[in-house]
Each structure stands twice: as structure tokens, then as C-alpha cells.
GROMACS .gro file of C-alpha atoms in nm:
model
  425
    1MET     CA    1   1.516   9.527  21.548
    2ARG     CA    2   1.393   9.361  21.858
    3ASN     CA    3   1.653   9.187  22.078
    4LEU     CA    4   1.485   8.845  22.147
    5SER     CA    5   1.656   8.630  22.386
    6ILE     CA    6   1.827   8.318  22.248
    7GLN     CA    7   1.690   8.118  22.542
    8ARG     CA    8   1.331   8.216  22.459
    9LEU     CA    9   1.369   8.130  22.095
   10ARG     CA   10   1.544   7.796  22.173
   11ALA     CA   11   1.272   7.698  22.426
   12GLY     CA   12   0.991   7.806  22.189
   13ILE     CA   13   1.117   7.630  21.870
   14ALA     CA   14   1.204   7.315  22.061
   15ALA     CA   15   0.842   7.294  22.183
   16ALA     CA   16   0.709   7.356  21.836
   17LEU     CA   17   0.917   7.086  21.694
   18ILE     CA   18   0.793   6.808  21.917
   19GLY     CA   19   0.595   6.577  21.689
   20ALA     CA   20   0.563   6.823  21.406
   21ALA     CA   21   0.766   6.939  21.100
   22VAL     CA   22   0.737   7.248  20.894
   23THR     CA   23   0.555   7.152  20.569
   24VAL     CA   24   0.686   7.382  20.297
   25GLY     CA   25   0.429   7.499  20.044
   26ALA     CA   26   0.134   7.286  20.152
   27PRO     CA   27  -0.196   7.444  20.276
   28GLN     CA   28  -0.148   7.515  20.647
   29CYS     CA   29  -0.458   7.703  20.745
   30VAL     CA   30  -0.472   7.521  21.075
   31SER     CA   31  -0.333   7.763  21.332
   32ALA     CA   32  -0.555   7.850  21.627
   33GLN     CA   33  -0.304   8.094  21.775
   34ASN     CA   34  -0.232   8.382  21.533
   35ILE     CA   35  -0.459   8.509  21.258
   36VAL     CA   36  -0.159   8.670  21.073
   37VAL     CA   37  -0.002   8.329  21.049
   38ASP     CA   38  -0.330   8.177  20.912
   39TRP     CA   39  -0.354   8.436  20.633
   40ASN     CA   40   0.011   8.389  20.536
   41ALA     CA   41  -0.067   8.030  20.480
   42ILE     CA   42  -0.392   8.109  20.299
   43ALA     CA   43  -0.204   8.346  20.067
   44ILE     CA   44   0.047   8.089  19.966
   45THR     CA   45  -0.216   7.827  19.899
   46ALA     CA   46  -0.416   8.066  19.699
   47ALA     CA   47  -0.125   8.200  19.494
   48GLY     CA   48  -0.020   7.835  19.417
   49ALA     CA   49  -0.369   7.743  19.303
   50SER     CA   50  -0.388   8.058  19.087
   51GLY     CA   51  -0.091   7.944  18.875
   52GLN     CA   52   0.118   8.245  18.935
   53ASN     CA   53   0.499   8.211  18.867
   54SER     CA   54   0.736   8.258  19.149
   55LEU     CA   55   0.797   8.630  19.065
   56MET     CA   56   0.437   8.714  19.068
   57GLN     CA   57   0.377   8.517  19.380
   58GLU     CA   58   0.646   8.715  19.566
   59ARG     CA   59   0.479   9.031  19.453
   60THR     CA   60   0.149   8.899  19.586
   61PHE     CA   61   0.298   8.803  19.928
   62ALA     CA   62   0.472   9.138  19.961
   63ILE     CA   63   0.151   9.332  19.882
   64THR     CA   64  -0.063   9.124  20.112
   65SER     CA   65   0.194   9.126  20.398
   66VAL     CA   66   0.229   9.494  20.379
   67ALA     CA   67  -0.139   9.563  20.378
   68VAL     CA   68  -0.181   9.344  20.694
   69SER     CA   69   0.127   9.502  20.866
   70ASP     CA   70   0.006   9.853  20.789
   71ALA     CA   71  -0.349   9.784  20.900
   72VAL     CA   72  -0.255   9.606  21.226
   73ASN     CA   73   0.016   9.858  21.314
   74ALA     CA   74  -0.219  10.152  21.255
   75ILE     CA   75  -0.413  10.018  21.554
   76THR     CA   76  -0.117   9.921  21.774
   77ASN     CA   77   0.129  10.185  21.663
   78GLU     CA   78   0.407   9.953  21.744
   79PHE     CA   79   0.594   9.930  21.411
   80GLY     CA   80   0.623  10.187  21.136
   81ARG     CA   81   0.384  10.161  20.839
   82TYR     CA   82   0.487  10.143  20.479
   83GLY     CA   83   0.232  10.322  20.276
   84SER     CA   84  -0.097  10.367  20.453
   85LYS     CA   85  -0.176  10.683  20.623
   86LEU     CA   86  -0.536  10.609  20.719
   87LYS     CA   87  -0.629  10.648  21.088
   88ALA     CA   88  -0.768  10.335  21.261
   89PRO     CA   89  -1.122  10.381  21.389
   90ALA     CA   90  -1.206  10.363  21.753
   91GLY     CA   91  -1.271   9.998  21.873
   92ALA     CA   92  -1.098   9.844  21.580
   93SER     CA   93  -0.935   9.502  21.664
   94THR     CA   94  -0.613   9.384  21.513
   95LYS     CA   95  -0.756   9.048  21.426
   96ALA     CA   96  -1.035   9.198  21.221
   97ALA     CA   97  -0.778   9.440  21.054
   98ALA     CA   98  -0.555   9.153  20.957
   99ALA     CA   99  -0.835   8.936  20.807
  100GLY     CA  100  -0.985   9.232  20.630
  101ALA     CA  101  -0.650   9.347  20.480
  102ALA     CA  102  -0.540   8.999  20.379
  103HIS     CA  103  -0.868   8.903  20.222
  104ARG     CA  104  -0.920   9.228  20.036
  105ALA     CA  105  -0.562   9.225  19.895
  106LEU     CA  106  -0.575   8.861  19.785
  107THR     CA  107  -0.908   8.882  19.619
  108GLN     CA  108  -0.785   9.178  19.413
  109LEU     CA  109  -0.455   9.005  19.319
  110LEU     CA  110  -0.591   8.662  19.269
  111PRO     CA  111  -0.950   8.698  19.148
  112SER     CA  112  -0.969   8.338  19.034
  113GLN     CA  113  -0.946   8.235  19.401
  114THR     CA  114  -1.227   8.449  19.532
  115GLN     CA  115  -1.443   8.158  19.620
  116PHE     CA  116  -1.167   7.990  19.816
  117LEU     CA  117  -1.077   8.316  19.990
  118ASP     CA  118  -1.439   8.386  20.084
  119THR     CA  119  -1.461   8.041  20.245
  120MET     CA  120  -1.129   8.089  20.434
  121LEU     CA  121  -1.250   8.431  20.546
  122ALA     CA  122  -1.562   8.291  20.706
  123GLN     CA  123  -1.358   8.012  20.877
  124SER     CA  124  -1.100   8.259  20.997
  125LEU     CA  125  -1.347   8.509  21.159
  126ALA     CA  126  -1.531   8.207  21.328
  127LYS     CA  127  -1.215   8.053  21.450
  128PHE     CA  128  -1.080   8.371  21.595
  129GLY     CA  129  -1.408   8.506  21.728
  130VAL     CA  130  -1.408   8.814  21.506
  131ASN     CA  131  -1.741   8.988  21.456
  132PRO     CA  132  -1.770   9.092  21.088
  133GLY     CA  133  -1.903   9.418  21.195
  134ASP     CA  134  -1.583   9.496  21.382
  135ALA     CA  135  -1.452   9.829  21.268
  136GLY     CA  136  -1.121   9.681  21.211
  137PHE     CA  137  -1.249   9.471  20.928
  138ALA     CA  138  -1.355   9.763  20.686
  139PHE     CA  139  -1.041   9.946  20.796
  140GLY     CA  140  -0.815   9.661  20.693
  141GLU     CA  141  -0.998   9.637  20.362
  142ALA     CA  142  -0.934  10.015  20.312
  143VAL     CA  143  -0.565   9.977  20.391
  144ALA     CA  144  -0.543   9.688  20.141
  145ASP     CA  145  -0.699   9.915  19.876
  146GLU     CA  146  -0.428  10.168  19.949
  147ILE     CA  147  -0.138   9.922  19.906
  148VAL     CA  148  -0.270   9.745  19.603
  149ALA     CA  149  -0.322  10.100  19.435
  150LEU     CA  150   0.021  10.196  19.545
  151ARG     CA  151   0.178   9.899  19.349
  152ALA     CA  152  -0.067   9.904  19.053
  153GLY     CA  153   0.177  10.116  18.853
  154ASP     CA  154   0.508   9.934  18.962
  155GLY     CA  155   0.581   9.801  18.619
  156ALA     CA  156   0.506   9.431  18.684
  157ALA     CA  157   0.234   9.424  18.418
  158LEU     CA  158   0.477   9.550  18.167
  159ALA     CA  159   0.759   9.310  18.245
  160GLN     CA  160   0.688   9.038  17.981
  161TYR     CA  161   0.785   9.112  17.633
  162PRO     CA  162   0.987   8.956  17.340
  163TYR     CA  163   1.348   8.961  17.416
  164THR     CA  164   1.682   8.865  17.262
  165ALA     CA  165   2.008   8.917  17.450
  166PRO     CA  166   2.254   9.157  17.283
  167ASN     CA  167   2.520   8.949  17.099
  168ALA     CA  168   2.313   8.628  17.146
  169GLY     CA  169   2.495   8.334  17.007
  170ALA     CA  170   2.841   8.471  17.110
  171PRO     CA  171   3.041   8.250  17.370
  172GLY     CA  172   2.914   8.347  17.716
  173VAL     CA  173   2.577   8.511  17.609
  174TRP     CA  174   2.247   8.367  17.710
  175VAL     CA  175   2.028   8.197  17.457
  176PRO     CA  176   1.706   7.996  17.511
  177THR     CA  177   1.791   7.660  17.640
  178PRO     CA  178   1.676   7.296  17.560
  179PRO     CA  179   1.450   7.115  17.563
  180GLY     CA  180   1.178   7.379  17.499
  181PHE     CA  181   1.399   7.674  17.412
  182ALA     CA  182   1.130   7.891  17.581
  183ALA     CA  183   1.123   8.270  17.544
  184ALA     CA  184   1.284   8.480  17.826
  185LEU     CA  185   1.066   8.507  18.136
  186LEU     CA  186   0.986   8.858  18.247
  187PRO     CA  187   1.290   9.030  18.103
  188GLY     CA  188   1.159   9.368  18.240
  189TRP     CA  189   1.132   9.259  18.601
  190GLY     CA  190   1.449   9.431  18.683
  191SER     CA  191   1.268   9.760  18.607
  192VAL     CA  192   0.982   9.689  18.843
  193GLN     CA  193   0.971   9.963  19.117
  194PRO     CA  194   1.153   9.845  19.427
  195TRP     CA  195   0.983   9.853  19.767
  196VAL     CA  196   1.258   9.982  19.974
  197LEU     CA  197   1.568   9.983  19.748
  198GLU     CA  198   1.680  10.320  19.608
  199SER     CA  199   1.710  10.135  19.269
  200ALA     CA  200   1.744   9.780  19.121
  201THR     CA  201   2.110   9.854  19.047
  202GLN     CA  202   2.190   9.956  19.404
  203PHE     CA  203   2.379   9.643  19.497
  204ARG     CA  204   2.436   9.512  19.145
  205PRO     CA  205   2.727   9.250  19.163
  206ASP     CA  206   3.042   9.250  18.943
  207GLU     CA  207   3.043   9.059  18.624
  208ALA     CA  208   3.040   8.683  18.623
  209PRO     CA  209   3.396   8.518  18.604
  210ASP     CA  210   3.571   8.568  18.275
  211LEU     CA  211   3.535   8.269  18.048
  212ARG     CA  212   3.917   8.227  18.030
  213SER     CA  213   3.958   8.244  18.414
  214HIS     CA  214   4.050   7.957  18.641
  215ARG     CA  215   3.735   8.021  18.852
  216TYR     CA  216   3.510   7.978  18.540
  217ALA     CA  217   3.673   7.654  18.443
  218LYS     CA  218   3.640   7.529  18.802
  219ASP     CA  219   3.272   7.627  18.813
  220LEU     CA  220   3.201   7.480  18.475
  221ASN     CA  221   3.375   7.144  18.546
  222GLU     CA  222   3.205   7.116  18.888
  223VAL     CA  223   2.855   7.143  18.746
  224LYS     CA  224   2.950   6.932  18.442
  225GLU     CA  225   3.034   6.647  18.673
  226ILE     CA  226   2.789   6.677  18.960
  227GLY     CA  227   2.499   6.836  18.788
  228ALA     CA  228   2.461   6.608  18.490
  229LEU     CA  229   2.148   6.405  18.446
  230ASN     CA  230   2.353   6.092  18.450
  231SER     CA  231   2.611   6.197  18.705
  232THR     CA  232   2.810   5.918  18.853
  233THR     CA  233   2.946   6.131  19.146
  234ARG     CA  234   2.626   6.295  19.269
  235THR     CA  235   2.491   6.104  19.576
  236ALA     CA  236   2.126   6.019  19.631
  237GLU     CA  237   2.128   6.268  19.911
  238GLN     CA  238   2.248   6.545  19.679
  239THR     CA  239   1.989   6.450  19.414
  240ASN     CA  240   1.717   6.479  19.690
  241ILE     CA  241   1.852   6.823  19.795
  242ALA     CA  242   1.838   6.941  19.440
  243LYS     CA  243   1.480   6.836  19.395
  244PHE     CA  244   1.385   6.976  19.737
  245TRP     CA  245   1.498   7.327  19.637
  246LEU     CA  246   1.292   7.331  19.327
  247ALA     CA  247   1.033   7.482  19.549
  248SER     CA  248   1.050   7.860  19.533
  249ALA     CA  249   1.228   8.060  19.814
  250ALA     CA  250   0.904   8.220  19.932
  251LEU     CA  251   0.742   7.870  19.970
  252ILE     CA  252   1.028   7.764  20.198
  253TRP     CA  253   1.099   8.059  20.413
  254ASN     CA  254   0.743   8.178  20.491
  255PRO     CA  255   0.663   7.852  20.658
  256VAL     CA  256   0.982   7.879  20.859
  257LEU     CA  257   0.870   8.217  20.983
  258ARG     CA  258   0.528   8.083  21.058
  259GLN     CA  259   0.682   7.813  21.278
  260VAL     CA  260   0.891   8.076  21.475
  261VAL     CA  261   0.592   8.315  21.523
  262LEU     CA  262   0.387   8.039  21.670
  263ALA     CA  263   0.662   7.896  21.880
  264LEU     CA  264   0.731   8.229  22.036
  265GLY     CA  265   0.376   8.329  22.078
  266LEU     CA  266   0.417   8.661  21.892
  267ASP     CA  267   0.121   8.895  21.875
  268GLU     CA  268  -0.036   9.013  21.555
  269SER     CA  269   0.150   9.335  21.543
  270GLU     CA  270   0.498   9.185  21.566
  271ALA     CA  271   0.400   8.885  21.337
  272ALA     CA  272   0.250   9.124  21.078
  273ARG     CA  273   0.568   9.334  21.068
  274ASP     CA  274   0.791   9.023  21.043
  275PHE     CA  275   0.608   8.875  20.743
  276ALA     CA  276   0.610   9.229  20.573
  277LEU     CA  277   0.979   9.271  20.614
  278LEU     CA  278   1.047   8.899  20.501
  279ASN     CA  279   0.842   8.938  20.180
  280VAL     CA  280   0.937   9.294  20.093
  281ALA     CA  281   1.305   9.196  20.125
  282GLY     CA  282   1.239   8.891  19.901
  283ALA     CA  283   1.054   9.095  19.650
  284ASP     CA  284   1.318   9.361  19.630
  285ALA     CA  285   1.595   9.080  19.616
  286ARG     CA  286   1.417   8.932  19.310
  287ILE     CA  287   1.397   9.275  19.137
  288ALA     CA  288   1.771   9.328  19.203
  289CYS     CA  289   1.854   8.977  19.078
  290TRP     CA  290   1.651   9.023  18.751
  291ASP     CA  291   1.827   9.351  18.703
  292ALA     CA  292   2.159   9.168  18.713
  293LYS     CA  293   2.046   8.867  18.502
  294TYR     CA  294   1.938   9.081  18.201
  295ALA     CA  295   2.228   9.328  18.248
  296PHE     CA  296   2.489   9.051  18.221
  297ASN     CA  297   2.301   8.790  18.004
  298PHE     CA  298   2.533   8.507  18.113
  299TRP     CA  299   2.480   8.176  17.952
  300ARG     CA  300   2.352   7.864  18.137
  301PRO     CA  301   2.560   7.562  18.217
  302VAL     CA  302   2.373   7.345  17.946
  303THR     CA  303   2.481   7.591  17.689
  304ALA     CA  304   2.828   7.656  17.825
  305ILE     CA  305   2.910   7.279  17.864
  306GLN     CA  306   2.774   7.187  17.526
  307ARG     CA  307   2.972   7.462  17.358
  308ALA     CA  308   3.281   7.467  17.597
  309ASP     CA  309   3.512   7.435  17.294
  310GLU     CA  310   3.421   7.804  17.208
  311ASP     CA  311   3.512   7.956  17.540
  312ASP     CA  312   3.887   7.999  17.482
  313ASN     CA  313   3.965   7.818  17.806
  314ARG     CA  314   4.223   7.530  17.789
  315ALA     CA  315   4.075   7.380  18.128
  316THR     CA  316   3.727   7.308  17.974
  317GLU     CA  317   3.614   7.057  17.718
  318GLY     CA  318   3.290   7.063  17.527
  319ASP     CA  319   3.021   6.784  17.547
  320PRO     CA  320   2.744   6.843  17.294
  321THR     CA  321   2.538   6.569  17.464
  322TRP     CA  322   2.541   6.701  17.819
  323ILE     CA  323   2.200   6.741  17.989
  324PRO     CA  324   2.143   6.872  18.344
  325LEU     CA  325   1.952   6.696  18.615
  326VAL     CA  326   1.680   6.963  18.619
  327THR     CA  327   1.535   7.140  18.313
  328THR     CA  328   1.701   7.479  18.288
  329PRO     CA  329   1.474   7.780  18.367
  330ASN     CA  330   1.407   8.028  18.072
  331PHE     CA  331   1.619   8.337  18.174
  332PRO     CA  332   1.984   8.412  18.203
  333GLU     CA  333   2.207   8.251  18.462
  334TYR     CA  334   2.386   8.520  18.661
  335VAL     CA  335   2.294   8.562  18.948
  336SER     CA  336   2.092   8.290  19.092
  337GLY     CA  337   1.745   8.392  19.164
  338HIS     CA  338   1.688   8.126  19.426
  339THR     CA  339   1.999   8.207  19.629
  340THR     CA  340   1.934   8.579  19.601
  341VAL     CA  341   1.578   8.560  19.747
  342SER     CA  342   1.672   8.286  19.995
  343GLY     CA  343   1.972   8.498  20.101
  344ALA     CA  344   1.752   8.795  20.158
  345MET     CA  345   1.486   8.606  20.349
  346ALA     CA  346   1.731   8.408  20.570
  347THR     CA  347   1.905   8.729  20.659
  348VAL     CA  348   1.567   8.895  20.767
  349LEU     CA  349   1.516   8.586  20.989
  350ARG     CA  350   1.875   8.605  21.128
  351MET     CA  351   1.830   8.978  21.211
  352LEU     CA  352   1.495   8.920  21.378
  353PHE     CA  353   1.572   8.608  21.575
  354ASP     CA  354   1.950   8.550  21.574
  355ASP     CA  355   2.123   8.263  21.395
  356ASP     CA  356   2.135   8.042  21.690
  357PRO     CA  357   2.323   7.720  21.626
  358ASP     CA  358   2.130   7.538  21.896
  359VAL     CA  359   1.800   7.583  21.718
  360ALA     CA  360   1.702   7.330  21.450
  361PHE     CA  361   1.451   7.376  21.176
  362THR     CA  362   1.277   7.094  21.003
  363ALA     CA  363   1.124   7.145  20.659
  364THR     CA  364   0.958   6.934  20.386
  365SER     CA  365   0.901   7.042  20.022
  366PRO     CA  366   0.617   6.991  19.779
  367THR     CA  367   0.878   6.928  19.508
  368ASN     CA  368   1.030   6.634  19.693
  369PRO     CA  369   0.764   6.485  19.930
  370GLY     CA  370   0.890   6.285  20.214
  371PHE     CA  371   1.254   6.436  20.212
  372GLU     CA  372   1.303   6.638  20.530
  373ARG     CA  373   1.566   6.898  20.587
  374HIS     CA  374   1.709   6.961  20.936
  375TRP     CA  375   1.892   7.298  20.978
  376ALA     CA  376   2.069   7.413  21.291
  377THR     CA  377   2.065   7.771  21.163
  378PHE     CA  378   1.897   7.992  20.895
  379SER     CA  379   2.233   8.033  20.728
  380GLU     CA  380   2.258   7.655  20.682
  381GLY     CA  381   1.944   7.660  20.463
  382VAL     CA  382   2.125   7.923  20.241
  383ARG     CA  383   2.439   7.728  20.214
  384GLU     CA  384   2.237   7.420  20.109
  385VAL     CA  385   2.049   7.606  19.827
  386VAL     CA  386   2.387   7.725  19.693
  387ASP     CA  387   2.491   7.364  19.659
  388ALA     CA  388   2.139   7.253  19.536
  389ARG     CA  389   2.148   7.479  19.230
  390VAL     CA  390   2.487   7.327  19.133
  391TYR     CA  391   2.363   6.969  19.187
  392SER     CA  392   2.062   7.061  18.966
  393GLY     CA  393   2.283   7.148  18.685
  394ILE     CA  394   2.134   7.490  18.623
  395HIS     CA  395   2.380   7.719  18.798
  396PHE     CA  396   2.748   7.780  18.851
  397ARG     CA  397   2.861   7.812  19.202
  398SER     CA  398   2.997   8.163  19.161
  399SER     CA  399   2.633   8.267  19.058
  400ASP     CA  400   2.497   8.101  19.358
  401GLU     CA  401   2.739   8.253  19.609
  402ARG     CA  402   2.715   8.609  19.458
  403GLY     CA  403   2.331   8.576  19.458
  404ALA     CA  404   2.336   8.498  19.830
  405THR     CA  405   2.559   8.801  19.896
  406LEU     CA  406   2.321   9.023  19.694
  407GLY     CA  407   2.017   8.896  19.890
  408ARG     CA  408   2.205   8.976  20.220
  409HIS     CA  409   2.267   9.339  20.101
  410VAL     CA  410   1.911   9.391  20.005
  411ALA     CA  411   1.773   9.250  20.332
  412ARG     CA  412   2.005   9.464  20.551
  413PHE     CA  413   1.894   9.767  20.358
  414ALA     CA  414   1.529   9.681  20.387
  415ALA     CA  415   1.562   9.617  20.763
  416LYS     CA  416   1.728   9.948  20.820
  417HIS     CA  417   1.477  10.154  20.636
  418ALA     CA  418   1.130   9.996  20.673
  419PHE     CA  419   0.895   9.867  20.940
  420LYS     CA  420   1.110   9.982  21.228
  421HIS     CA  421   0.988   9.972  21.580
  422ARG     CA  422   0.833  10.297  21.670
  423HIS     CA  423   0.978  10.307  22.021
  424GLY     CA  424   1.333  10.225  21.936
  425LYS     CA  425   1.340   9.855  22.048
   0.00000   0.00000   0.00000
């Protein structure tokens, strides 16, 4: 990892924050400073318009970011490549390589967005003064083809199938939840081939707290009180935080990185590596999380609270009418997907830029327009999402905390084994 000076980061972020906040998840194809940043924003806009769920979006962002990083760093030779072994042609520019790789990857992964992506490509080449005949463009396309092909057999296409948890109906075991009782989402995602991890089980956490334990009762009673739709103890601020974090982790942390890249004036090579590491860590964290979810098949708070009289815990009491603030997602509870991916992405940012308490980040969310978040550190954002999923009524605190820990483990392993500086910096 590079050793950026805290003073440089502090000054850069402060300048970037003057008069402008990060807009999470909104189209941000407006940068005139870094073509890698532009294409990260374009990717998020296109993936959202395509209707992909958060898991498929994370896969799309990882593939696209890796293609861009491998193409750019084949030219600069600054950071290690992930999967491409193609030699960059003479005269190829990094800007052309980035645009070619991103556009090619995205049009293959999001074919419904081809018209939009073609329009963005024309604008991008014009804005950054890239000649379409630049040798880097075709090279970037070829690298993207390599990375897309590399992931074509990763198992993502086979991850959705009918699923019933073993012992479904027994206390503690996940079953589909109201109001829709939807089928389990992508139960095979934990078998998707990881990007960097040795296996999805590499950092699998211990089991959730036992139903008869004090910790389980504490978790259940907390979410029962503060996560209820009609909670009288949850504040308006806490409700807004819950709604803010309904946006996926990738839609929150990618814009934060875009802000840092622009504030520090990073070049295409470094920016491309940073986005690749962020999104690969996030993608591997999701795979590890889904492995745990469908290994443990722990029930959701709405089921646990409505059926608490069955848990053999004298400190809990059932409420068959209890409803959470947010509709419960259609997959097992333990561990929390959002805190796992957020934990991974925030850890990458801390490792790249330090977790400087004097640097504030401002973010807004498409799931709660007009509600801004102001964080002094990357870690603060993770602590907030831990709380947010309890406020939402969809997770127990133990699941949130252990998810964040799982994400940190994944990120540290990814940073140690991928996209390393070739000159030891």
C-alpha cells in the first residue's frame, strides 16, 4: 500500500467538500479530471438502470474495475494486474485503455444499456481528448474480453434455484418472511468463485448466539423495541439513518472513493487500482457472507419476535403482530450482508488513505433524498450501518457486528494478495 500523507489527504478532501457533497448512487458523469472516475460513475448508473440486484451489481463493478485496472496498469506497469497477460501496444494511452476496457466490459455485462453506454463513450472520449484510433482503446477492449471470459464460469449464473433451509420451521431456522414470503435470493452465491479469497469459507464466522443465551435475548429485545414499524423509542434521526442505508454498500462507498481520488488528484493508474481493490474486496465479502447465511440459515427478527415463545429463552416474549420498519429481505439473517460489504470496502479505504479523524465525508442517499451523513472517518460509516440495520428491524446486532468483522478480514486478505505496487511502495 502507498503511504499517503495525512496532510495531503486532509487538504485535498477539505477542498473537495467546499460547496459540494457526495451524492450516493446518483449519476455523476461530470468529472473533468479523471476518466477512471467517470467510468465508475457510468457503471453505477448503468447497473442501476439495468435492474440488477445488489449482488449482481457488485459482480459487474468488480469485473469492470478489474478490466480497467489491468488495462491501465499494463501500460504504466505501476500496479500488479489481476488476470490479463496481454502486452500493451506502443503509443497506447491510459485514458483510451480505461475507456475501452470499461465500455467493453459494461456492454457485455449490461447489454440492455448499450445505447446509454455508447452515448457515454462518445462524451467521454470527447471530454478527455481521446482519439478513437488510439491504440489503447482496442487494447482496453481486449483486456475487458479477457476478464469477462475469466469470470464467465464463476458460478453466478447458477446461483438462483429453489431452496428450503434444512429443518425449516424449527425455532431459529430461516423461513420466507412476510409480507410477500418471497423465495430465497441466490442461495448459491456462496459457491460463486471468489476473486482473491482461497475459499468462501476462509473467514466463516462462528455460529449466531444460541437462542437460550443472554446475548440472543439482548439482541432480540433491542430490535423488537427500536426496529418496530411503530417503535416509540426510535428517533426521527434513527429512522432517517435506517432509510439512508437501504442503498447498497457499493452505491455508498464507490462515490466516497471517487471523492477522494478527485480531491487528491490521483492519476489513472492509481485510481484504477483503488477501484479494483475496493470492488473486488466487496465482491469477495458478499460471497463469504452468502456462504455464512446459507450455512447457518438463522431466522430473521420478524420471525424470531413473532415466535419468541418457541425459543426456550425466559428473557424473550413473543408478539405475533410485530412488524419491522423495513420489509425484510428474502434470505437468511446471519451475517448481515450490508455490514459485511461495507466493512470490506471501508477497510480498503482505511488501508489506502488512513482513517484520519480530521477528515469529514458527506454523503447523500437515493433511498433517503435530502438526508446528509457527515462522517469524520471511514470507520464511522461502518458503525452507523451496524446501527442502521437494527433500526430497520431486519438484523440482530450480533449479525451486524460479526458481518463487519468478516468484511475486514476479507479486505485485508485481498489487499495483501492483489493489485500490489510493483515497486514496493
